[in-house]
mmCIF file of C-alpha atoms in Angstrom:
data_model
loop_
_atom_site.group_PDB
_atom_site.id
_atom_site.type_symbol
_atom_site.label_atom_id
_atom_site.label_comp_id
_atom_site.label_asym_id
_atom_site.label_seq_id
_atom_site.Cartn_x
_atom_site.Cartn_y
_atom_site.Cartn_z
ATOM 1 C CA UNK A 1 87.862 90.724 110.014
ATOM 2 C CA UNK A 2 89.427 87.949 107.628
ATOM 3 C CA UNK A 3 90.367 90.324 104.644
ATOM 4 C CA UNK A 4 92.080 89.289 101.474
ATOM 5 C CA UNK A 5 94.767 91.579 98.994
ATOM 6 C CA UNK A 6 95.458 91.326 95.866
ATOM 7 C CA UNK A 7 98.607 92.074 94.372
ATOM 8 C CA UNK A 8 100.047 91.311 97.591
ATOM 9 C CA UNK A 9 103.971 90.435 96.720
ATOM 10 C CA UNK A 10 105.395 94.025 96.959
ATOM 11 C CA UNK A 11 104.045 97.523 97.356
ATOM 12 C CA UNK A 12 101.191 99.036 98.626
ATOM 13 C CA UNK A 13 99.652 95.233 98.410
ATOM 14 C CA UNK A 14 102.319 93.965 100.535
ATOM 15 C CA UNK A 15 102.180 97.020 103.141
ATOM 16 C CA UNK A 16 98.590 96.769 103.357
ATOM 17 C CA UNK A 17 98.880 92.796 104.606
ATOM 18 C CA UNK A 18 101.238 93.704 107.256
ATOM 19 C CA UNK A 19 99.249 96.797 108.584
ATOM 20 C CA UNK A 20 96.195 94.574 108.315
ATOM 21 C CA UNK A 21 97.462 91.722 110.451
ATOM 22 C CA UNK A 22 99.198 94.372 112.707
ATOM 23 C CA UNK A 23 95.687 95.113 113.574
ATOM 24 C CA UNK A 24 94.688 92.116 114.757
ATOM 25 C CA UNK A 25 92.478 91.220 111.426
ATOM 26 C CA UNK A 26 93.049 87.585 109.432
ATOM 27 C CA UNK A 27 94.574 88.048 106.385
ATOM 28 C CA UNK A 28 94.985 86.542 102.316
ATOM 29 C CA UNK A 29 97.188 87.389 100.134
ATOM 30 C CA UNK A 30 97.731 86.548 96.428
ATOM 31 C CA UNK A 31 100.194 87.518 93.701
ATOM 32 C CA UNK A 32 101.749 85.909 90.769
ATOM 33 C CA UNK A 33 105.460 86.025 92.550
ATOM 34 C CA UNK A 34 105.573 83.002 95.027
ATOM 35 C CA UNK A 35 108.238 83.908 96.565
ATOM 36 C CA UNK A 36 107.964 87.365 97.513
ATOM 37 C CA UNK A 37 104.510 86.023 98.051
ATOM 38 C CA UNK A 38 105.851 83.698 100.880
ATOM 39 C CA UNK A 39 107.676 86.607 102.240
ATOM 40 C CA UNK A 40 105.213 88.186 102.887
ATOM 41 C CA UNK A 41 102.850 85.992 104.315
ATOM 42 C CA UNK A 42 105.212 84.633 106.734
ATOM 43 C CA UNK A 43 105.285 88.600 108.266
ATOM 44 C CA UNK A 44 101.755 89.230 108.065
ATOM 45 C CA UNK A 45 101.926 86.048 110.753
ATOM 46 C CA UNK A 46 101.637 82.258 111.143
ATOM 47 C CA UNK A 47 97.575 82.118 110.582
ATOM 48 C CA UNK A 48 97.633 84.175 107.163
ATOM 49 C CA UNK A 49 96.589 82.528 104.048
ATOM 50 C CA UNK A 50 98.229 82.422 100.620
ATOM 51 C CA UNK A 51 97.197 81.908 97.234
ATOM 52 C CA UNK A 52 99.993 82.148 94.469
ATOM 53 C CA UNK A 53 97.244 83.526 91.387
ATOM 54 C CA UNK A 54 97.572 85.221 88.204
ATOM 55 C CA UNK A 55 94.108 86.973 88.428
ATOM 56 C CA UNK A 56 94.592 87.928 84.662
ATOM 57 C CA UNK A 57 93.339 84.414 83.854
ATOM 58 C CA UNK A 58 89.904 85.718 84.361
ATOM 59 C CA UNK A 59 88.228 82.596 83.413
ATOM 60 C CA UNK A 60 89.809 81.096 86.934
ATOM 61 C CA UNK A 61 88.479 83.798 88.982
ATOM 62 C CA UNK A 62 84.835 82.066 89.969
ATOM 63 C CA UNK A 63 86.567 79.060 91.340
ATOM 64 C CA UNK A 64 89.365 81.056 93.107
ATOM 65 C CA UNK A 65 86.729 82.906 94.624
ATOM 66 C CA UNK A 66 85.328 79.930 95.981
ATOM 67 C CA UNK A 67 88.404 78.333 96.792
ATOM 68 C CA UNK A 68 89.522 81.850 98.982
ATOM 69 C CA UNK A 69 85.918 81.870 100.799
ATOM 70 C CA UNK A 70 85.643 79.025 101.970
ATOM 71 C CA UNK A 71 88.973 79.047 103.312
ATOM 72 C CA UNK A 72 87.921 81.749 105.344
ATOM 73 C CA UNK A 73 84.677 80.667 106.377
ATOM 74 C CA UNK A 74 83.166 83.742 104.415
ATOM 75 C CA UNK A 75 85.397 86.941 103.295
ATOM 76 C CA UNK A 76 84.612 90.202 105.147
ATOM 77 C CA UNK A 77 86.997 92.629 102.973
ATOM 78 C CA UNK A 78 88.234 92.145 99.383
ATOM 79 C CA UNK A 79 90.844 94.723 98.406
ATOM 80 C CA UNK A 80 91.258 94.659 94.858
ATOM 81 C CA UNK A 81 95.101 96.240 94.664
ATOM 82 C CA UNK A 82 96.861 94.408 92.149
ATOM 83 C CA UNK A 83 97.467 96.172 88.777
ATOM 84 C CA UNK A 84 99.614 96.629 86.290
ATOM 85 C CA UNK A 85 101.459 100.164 84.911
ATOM 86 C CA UNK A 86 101.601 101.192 81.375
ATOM 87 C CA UNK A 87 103.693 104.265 80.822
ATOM 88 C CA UNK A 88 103.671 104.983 77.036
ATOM 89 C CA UNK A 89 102.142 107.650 75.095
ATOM 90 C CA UNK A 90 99.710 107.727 73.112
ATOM 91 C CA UNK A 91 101.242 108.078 69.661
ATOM 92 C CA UNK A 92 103.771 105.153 70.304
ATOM 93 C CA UNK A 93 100.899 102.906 72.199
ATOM 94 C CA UNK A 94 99.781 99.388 70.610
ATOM 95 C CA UNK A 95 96.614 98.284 70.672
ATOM 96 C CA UNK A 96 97.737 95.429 72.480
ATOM 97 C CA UNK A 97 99.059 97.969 75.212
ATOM 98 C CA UNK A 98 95.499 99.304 75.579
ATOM 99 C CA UNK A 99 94.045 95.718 75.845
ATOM 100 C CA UNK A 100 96.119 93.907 78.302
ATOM 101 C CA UNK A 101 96.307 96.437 81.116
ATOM 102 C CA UNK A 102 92.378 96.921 81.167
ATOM 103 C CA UNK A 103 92.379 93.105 81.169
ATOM 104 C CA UNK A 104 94.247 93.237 84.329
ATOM 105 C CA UNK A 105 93.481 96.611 85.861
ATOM 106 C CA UNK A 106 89.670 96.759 84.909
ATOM 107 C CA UNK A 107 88.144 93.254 84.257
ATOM 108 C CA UNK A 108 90.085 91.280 86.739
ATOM 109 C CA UNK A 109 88.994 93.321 89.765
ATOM 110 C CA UNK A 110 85.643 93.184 88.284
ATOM 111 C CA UNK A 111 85.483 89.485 87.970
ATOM 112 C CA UNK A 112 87.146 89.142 91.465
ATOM 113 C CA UNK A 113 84.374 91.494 93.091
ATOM 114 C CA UNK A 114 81.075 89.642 90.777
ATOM 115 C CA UNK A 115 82.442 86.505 92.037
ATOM 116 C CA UNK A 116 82.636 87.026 95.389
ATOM 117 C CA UNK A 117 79.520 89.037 95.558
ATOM 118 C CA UNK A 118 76.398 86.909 96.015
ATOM 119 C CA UNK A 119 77.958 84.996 98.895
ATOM 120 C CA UNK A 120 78.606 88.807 100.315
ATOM 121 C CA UNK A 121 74.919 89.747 100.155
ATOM 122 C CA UNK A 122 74.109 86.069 101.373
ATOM 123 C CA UNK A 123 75.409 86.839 104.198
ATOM 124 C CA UNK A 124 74.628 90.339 104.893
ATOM 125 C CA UNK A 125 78.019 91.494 105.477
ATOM 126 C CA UNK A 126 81.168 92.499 103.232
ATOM 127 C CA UNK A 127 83.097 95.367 102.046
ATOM 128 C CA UNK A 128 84.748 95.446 98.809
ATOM 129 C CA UNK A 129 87.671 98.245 97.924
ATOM 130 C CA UNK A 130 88.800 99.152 94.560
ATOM 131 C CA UNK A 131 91.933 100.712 94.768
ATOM 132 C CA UNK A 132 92.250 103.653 91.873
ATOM 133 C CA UNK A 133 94.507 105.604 90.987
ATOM 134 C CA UNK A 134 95.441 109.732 91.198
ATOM 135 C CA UNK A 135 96.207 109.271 86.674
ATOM 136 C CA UNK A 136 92.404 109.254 87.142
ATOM 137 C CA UNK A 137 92.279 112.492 89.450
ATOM 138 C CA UNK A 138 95.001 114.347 87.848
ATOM 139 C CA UNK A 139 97.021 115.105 84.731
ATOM 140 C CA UNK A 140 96.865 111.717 82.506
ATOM 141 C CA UNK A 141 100.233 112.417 80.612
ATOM 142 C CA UNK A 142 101.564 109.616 78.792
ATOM 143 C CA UNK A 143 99.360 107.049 80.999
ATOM 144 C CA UNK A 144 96.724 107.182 79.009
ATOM 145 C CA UNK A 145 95.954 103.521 78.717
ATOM 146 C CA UNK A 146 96.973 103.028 82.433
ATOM 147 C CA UNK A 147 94.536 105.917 84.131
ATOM 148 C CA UNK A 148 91.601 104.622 81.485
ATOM 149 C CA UNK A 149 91.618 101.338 83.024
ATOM 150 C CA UNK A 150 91.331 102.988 86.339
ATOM 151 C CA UNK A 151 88.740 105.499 85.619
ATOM 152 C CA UNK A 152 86.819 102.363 83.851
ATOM 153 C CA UNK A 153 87.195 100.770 87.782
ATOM 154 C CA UNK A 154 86.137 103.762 89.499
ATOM 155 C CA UNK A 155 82.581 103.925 87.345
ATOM 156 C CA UNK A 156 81.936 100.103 87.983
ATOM 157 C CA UNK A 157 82.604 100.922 91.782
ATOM 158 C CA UNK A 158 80.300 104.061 91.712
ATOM 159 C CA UNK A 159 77.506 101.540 90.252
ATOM 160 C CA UNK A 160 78.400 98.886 92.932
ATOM 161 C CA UNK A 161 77.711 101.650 95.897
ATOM 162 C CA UNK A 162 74.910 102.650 94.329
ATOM 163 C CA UNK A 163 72.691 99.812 93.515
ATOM 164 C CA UNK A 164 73.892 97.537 96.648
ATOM 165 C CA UNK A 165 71.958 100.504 98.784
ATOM 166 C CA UNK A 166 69.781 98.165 100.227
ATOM 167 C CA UNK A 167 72.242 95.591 101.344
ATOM 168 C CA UNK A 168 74.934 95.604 103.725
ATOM 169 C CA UNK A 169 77.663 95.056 101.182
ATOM 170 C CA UNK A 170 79.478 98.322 100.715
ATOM 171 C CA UNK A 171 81.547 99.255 97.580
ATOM 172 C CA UNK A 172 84.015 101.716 97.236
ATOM 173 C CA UNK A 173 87.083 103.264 96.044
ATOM 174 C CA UNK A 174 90.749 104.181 97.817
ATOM 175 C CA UNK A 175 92.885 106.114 95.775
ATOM 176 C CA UNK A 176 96.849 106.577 96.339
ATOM 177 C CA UNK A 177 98.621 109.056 94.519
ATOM 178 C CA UNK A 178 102.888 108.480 93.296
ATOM 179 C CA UNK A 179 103.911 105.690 96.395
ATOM 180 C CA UNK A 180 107.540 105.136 96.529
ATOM 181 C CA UNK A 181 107.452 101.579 95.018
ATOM 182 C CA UNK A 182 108.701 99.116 92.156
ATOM 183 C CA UNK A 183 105.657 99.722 90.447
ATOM 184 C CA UNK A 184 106.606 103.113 89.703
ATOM 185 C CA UNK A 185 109.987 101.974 88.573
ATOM 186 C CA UNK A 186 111.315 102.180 84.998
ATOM 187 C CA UNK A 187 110.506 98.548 83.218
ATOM 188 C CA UNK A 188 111.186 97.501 80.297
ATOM 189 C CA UNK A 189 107.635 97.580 78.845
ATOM 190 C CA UNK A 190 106.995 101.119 79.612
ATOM 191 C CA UNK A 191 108.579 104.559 78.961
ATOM 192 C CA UNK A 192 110.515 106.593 81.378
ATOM 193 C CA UNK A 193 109.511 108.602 83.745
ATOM 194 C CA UNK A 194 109.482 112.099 82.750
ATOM 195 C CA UNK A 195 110.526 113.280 86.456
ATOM 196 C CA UNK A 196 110.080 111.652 89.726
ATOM 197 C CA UNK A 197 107.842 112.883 92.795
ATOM 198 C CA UNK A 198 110.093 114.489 95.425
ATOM 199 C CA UNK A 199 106.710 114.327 97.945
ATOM 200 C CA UNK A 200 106.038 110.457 97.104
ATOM 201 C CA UNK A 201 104.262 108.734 100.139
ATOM 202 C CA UNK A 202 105.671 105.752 101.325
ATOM 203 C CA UNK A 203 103.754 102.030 101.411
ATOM 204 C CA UNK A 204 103.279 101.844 104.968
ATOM 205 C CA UNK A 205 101.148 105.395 105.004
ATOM 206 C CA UNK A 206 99.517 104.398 101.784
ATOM 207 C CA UNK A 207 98.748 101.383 103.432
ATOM 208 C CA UNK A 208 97.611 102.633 107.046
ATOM 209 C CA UNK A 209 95.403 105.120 105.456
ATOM 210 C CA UNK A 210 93.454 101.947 103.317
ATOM 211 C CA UNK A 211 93.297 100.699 106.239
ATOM 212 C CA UNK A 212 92.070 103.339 108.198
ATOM 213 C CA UNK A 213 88.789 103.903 105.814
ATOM 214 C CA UNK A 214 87.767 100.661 106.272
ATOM 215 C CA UNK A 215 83.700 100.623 107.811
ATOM 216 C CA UNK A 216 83.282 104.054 106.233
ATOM 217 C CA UNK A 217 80.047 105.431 104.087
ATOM 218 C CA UNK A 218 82.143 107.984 101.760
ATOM 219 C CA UNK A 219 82.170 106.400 98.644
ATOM 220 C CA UNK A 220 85.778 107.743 98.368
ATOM 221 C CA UNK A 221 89.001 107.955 99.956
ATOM 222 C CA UNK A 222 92.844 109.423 99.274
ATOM 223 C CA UNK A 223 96.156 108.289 100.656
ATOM 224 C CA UNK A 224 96.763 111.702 101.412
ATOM 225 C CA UNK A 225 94.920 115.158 101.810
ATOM 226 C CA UNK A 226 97.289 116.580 98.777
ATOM 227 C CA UNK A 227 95.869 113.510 96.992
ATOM 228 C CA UNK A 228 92.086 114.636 98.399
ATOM 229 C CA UNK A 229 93.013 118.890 97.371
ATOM 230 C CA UNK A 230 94.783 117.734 93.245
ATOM 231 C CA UNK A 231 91.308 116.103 92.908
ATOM 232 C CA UNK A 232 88.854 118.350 94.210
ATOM 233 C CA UNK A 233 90.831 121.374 91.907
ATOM 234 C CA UNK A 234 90.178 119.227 88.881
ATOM 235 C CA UNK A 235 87.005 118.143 89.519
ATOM 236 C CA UNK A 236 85.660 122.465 90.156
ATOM 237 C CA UNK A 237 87.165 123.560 87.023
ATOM 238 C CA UNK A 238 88.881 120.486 84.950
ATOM 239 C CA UNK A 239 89.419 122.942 81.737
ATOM 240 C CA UNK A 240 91.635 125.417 83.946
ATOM 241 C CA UNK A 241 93.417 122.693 85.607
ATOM 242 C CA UNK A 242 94.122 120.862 82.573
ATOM 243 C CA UNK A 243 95.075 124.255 80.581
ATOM 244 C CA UNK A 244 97.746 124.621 83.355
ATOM 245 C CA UNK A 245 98.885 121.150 83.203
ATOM 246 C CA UNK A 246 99.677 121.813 79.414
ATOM 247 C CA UNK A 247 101.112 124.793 80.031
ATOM 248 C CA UNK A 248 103.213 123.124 82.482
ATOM 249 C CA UNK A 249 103.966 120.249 80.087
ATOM 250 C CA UNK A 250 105.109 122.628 77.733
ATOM 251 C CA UNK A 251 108.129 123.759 79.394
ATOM 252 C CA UNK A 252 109.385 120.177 79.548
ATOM 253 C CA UNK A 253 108.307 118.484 76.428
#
C-alpha cells in the first residue's frame, strides 16, 4: 500500500511511518518541522516520500493533494494525524483559541480528505483515517476547544462512511487515548496539566494498533481496549458518567 501521514515529525505521526514501512507498505510523510521531518523519513527507509507542509494553509491543500498523488501513482491510505492541542478552560479561552485549532484539527483534515477524494472513488480503491481523540469519548475538562474540534471530525467521518456505501472508498475513525508524547507536554500556549496518566500508551502501540485496523468495516477503532471500555461507559449512560467525572473533579479543583 503507498500510504501517507500527516503530522508525521514526532509522535504517534512519526511512530505510525515507521510501523508502516516496517510492514513492507510505501510511505509519505508531511509536517511543518523539516528536520525532524527528515529524521524521520530517512528511518521509515530510502523509498519514502516527504513533503515539508503546513496543512493549516488550507487554501494549498488541492494542489498538495495533487502534488502527493501523483507522486505515488495514486494514494491507497490517507491518515489524517496531525493536530494541534489546546489546553485552556473555558472561562480564560479566546475566541481566537476556539478558531485556530478547529482550523487545524477540523477543516484541514477535511480539506485534505475532499481533495483527495474523487481521484479515490476514480479509482475504486482508498481508505481514509481520521484520527480522533478520547477528549471526545471521555471527560472534556479544560479541552473544551480541543475535543470540539475532534468531535466536529468524528461527525464529518461518520457522514463520509455513510454516504461512500456504494464505493470502495472507506472512511473511518482511530481514536488514541493520553500517548506518552510532546504533544501532551506543557507549552506555552496552553495550561497545565492538571495530573498526568500513569497508564499512558506509548507511540509505537498507538501506532501498531492504527495500523493494525487498516482494511477493516467497523467504522471505529481505539488504541487500546481501556480506550474501547471509557467510551462505551459514556456512551450507555453519559449523565452518570459525567456526574462522576464532576464529582471526581471536585476533589481536585
Amino acid at each position: 500500500m503507498k500510504v501517507l501521514v500527516t503530522g508525521a515529525s514526532s509522535g504517534i505521526g512519526a511512530a505510525t511511518a515507521l510501523a508502516f514501512a516496517s510492514a513492507g507498505h510505501t510511505v509519505g510523510v508531511c509536517a511543518r518541522r523539516a528536520d525532524r521531518l527528515e529524521e524521520v523519513a530517512k528511518a521509515c527507509g530510502p523509498d519514502t516520500l516527504s513533503w515539508v507542509a503546513d496543512l493549516s494553509d488550507l487554501d494549498a491543500l488541492d494542489a498538495f493533494a495533487q502534488t502527493v498523488d501523483d507522486a505515488f501513482g495514486g494514494l491507497d491510505v490517507l491518515v489524517n494525524n496531525a493536530g494541534v492541542p489546546k489546553r485552556r478552560r473555558t472561562q480564560a479561552m479566546a475566541g481566537a483559541d476556539a478558531e485556530s485549532v478547529m482550523a487545524m484539527n477540523y477543516f484541514s483534515p477535511v480539506r485534505l480528505t475532499l481533495a483527495f477524494l474523487p481521484r479515490m472513488i476514480a479509482r475504486s480503491s482508498g481508505e481514509i483515517i481520521n484520527v480522533s481523540s478520547m477528549g471526545v469519548h471521555s471527560a472534556a475538562f479544560g479541552v473544551g476547544a480541543y475535543a470540539a474540534s475532534k468531535a466536529a471530525l468524528e461527525l464529518f467521518t461518520e457522514s463520509l462512511y455513510l454516504e461512500l456505501t456504494k464505493t470502495r472508498v472507506r472512511a473511518r475513525l482511530f481514536v488514541p487515548g493520553t500517548t506518552r508524547t510532546e504533544f501532551s507536554d506543557d507549552k506555552p500556549d496552553n495550561e497545565p496539566a492538571m495530573r498526568r496518566d500513569p497508564k499512558a500508551a506509548s507511540a509505537q502501540d498507538v501506532a501498531a494498533a492504527l495500523v493494525a485496523s487498516v482494511g477493516r468495516d467497523e467504522f471505529v477503532s481505539y488504541a487500546t481496549e481501556r480506550d474501547a471500555k471509557t467510551s462505551a461507559a459514556k456512551a450507555a449512560d453519559p449523565n452518570a458518567f459525567l456526574a462522576n467525572a464532576r464529582q471526581a473533579l471536585s476533589a481536585l479543583l
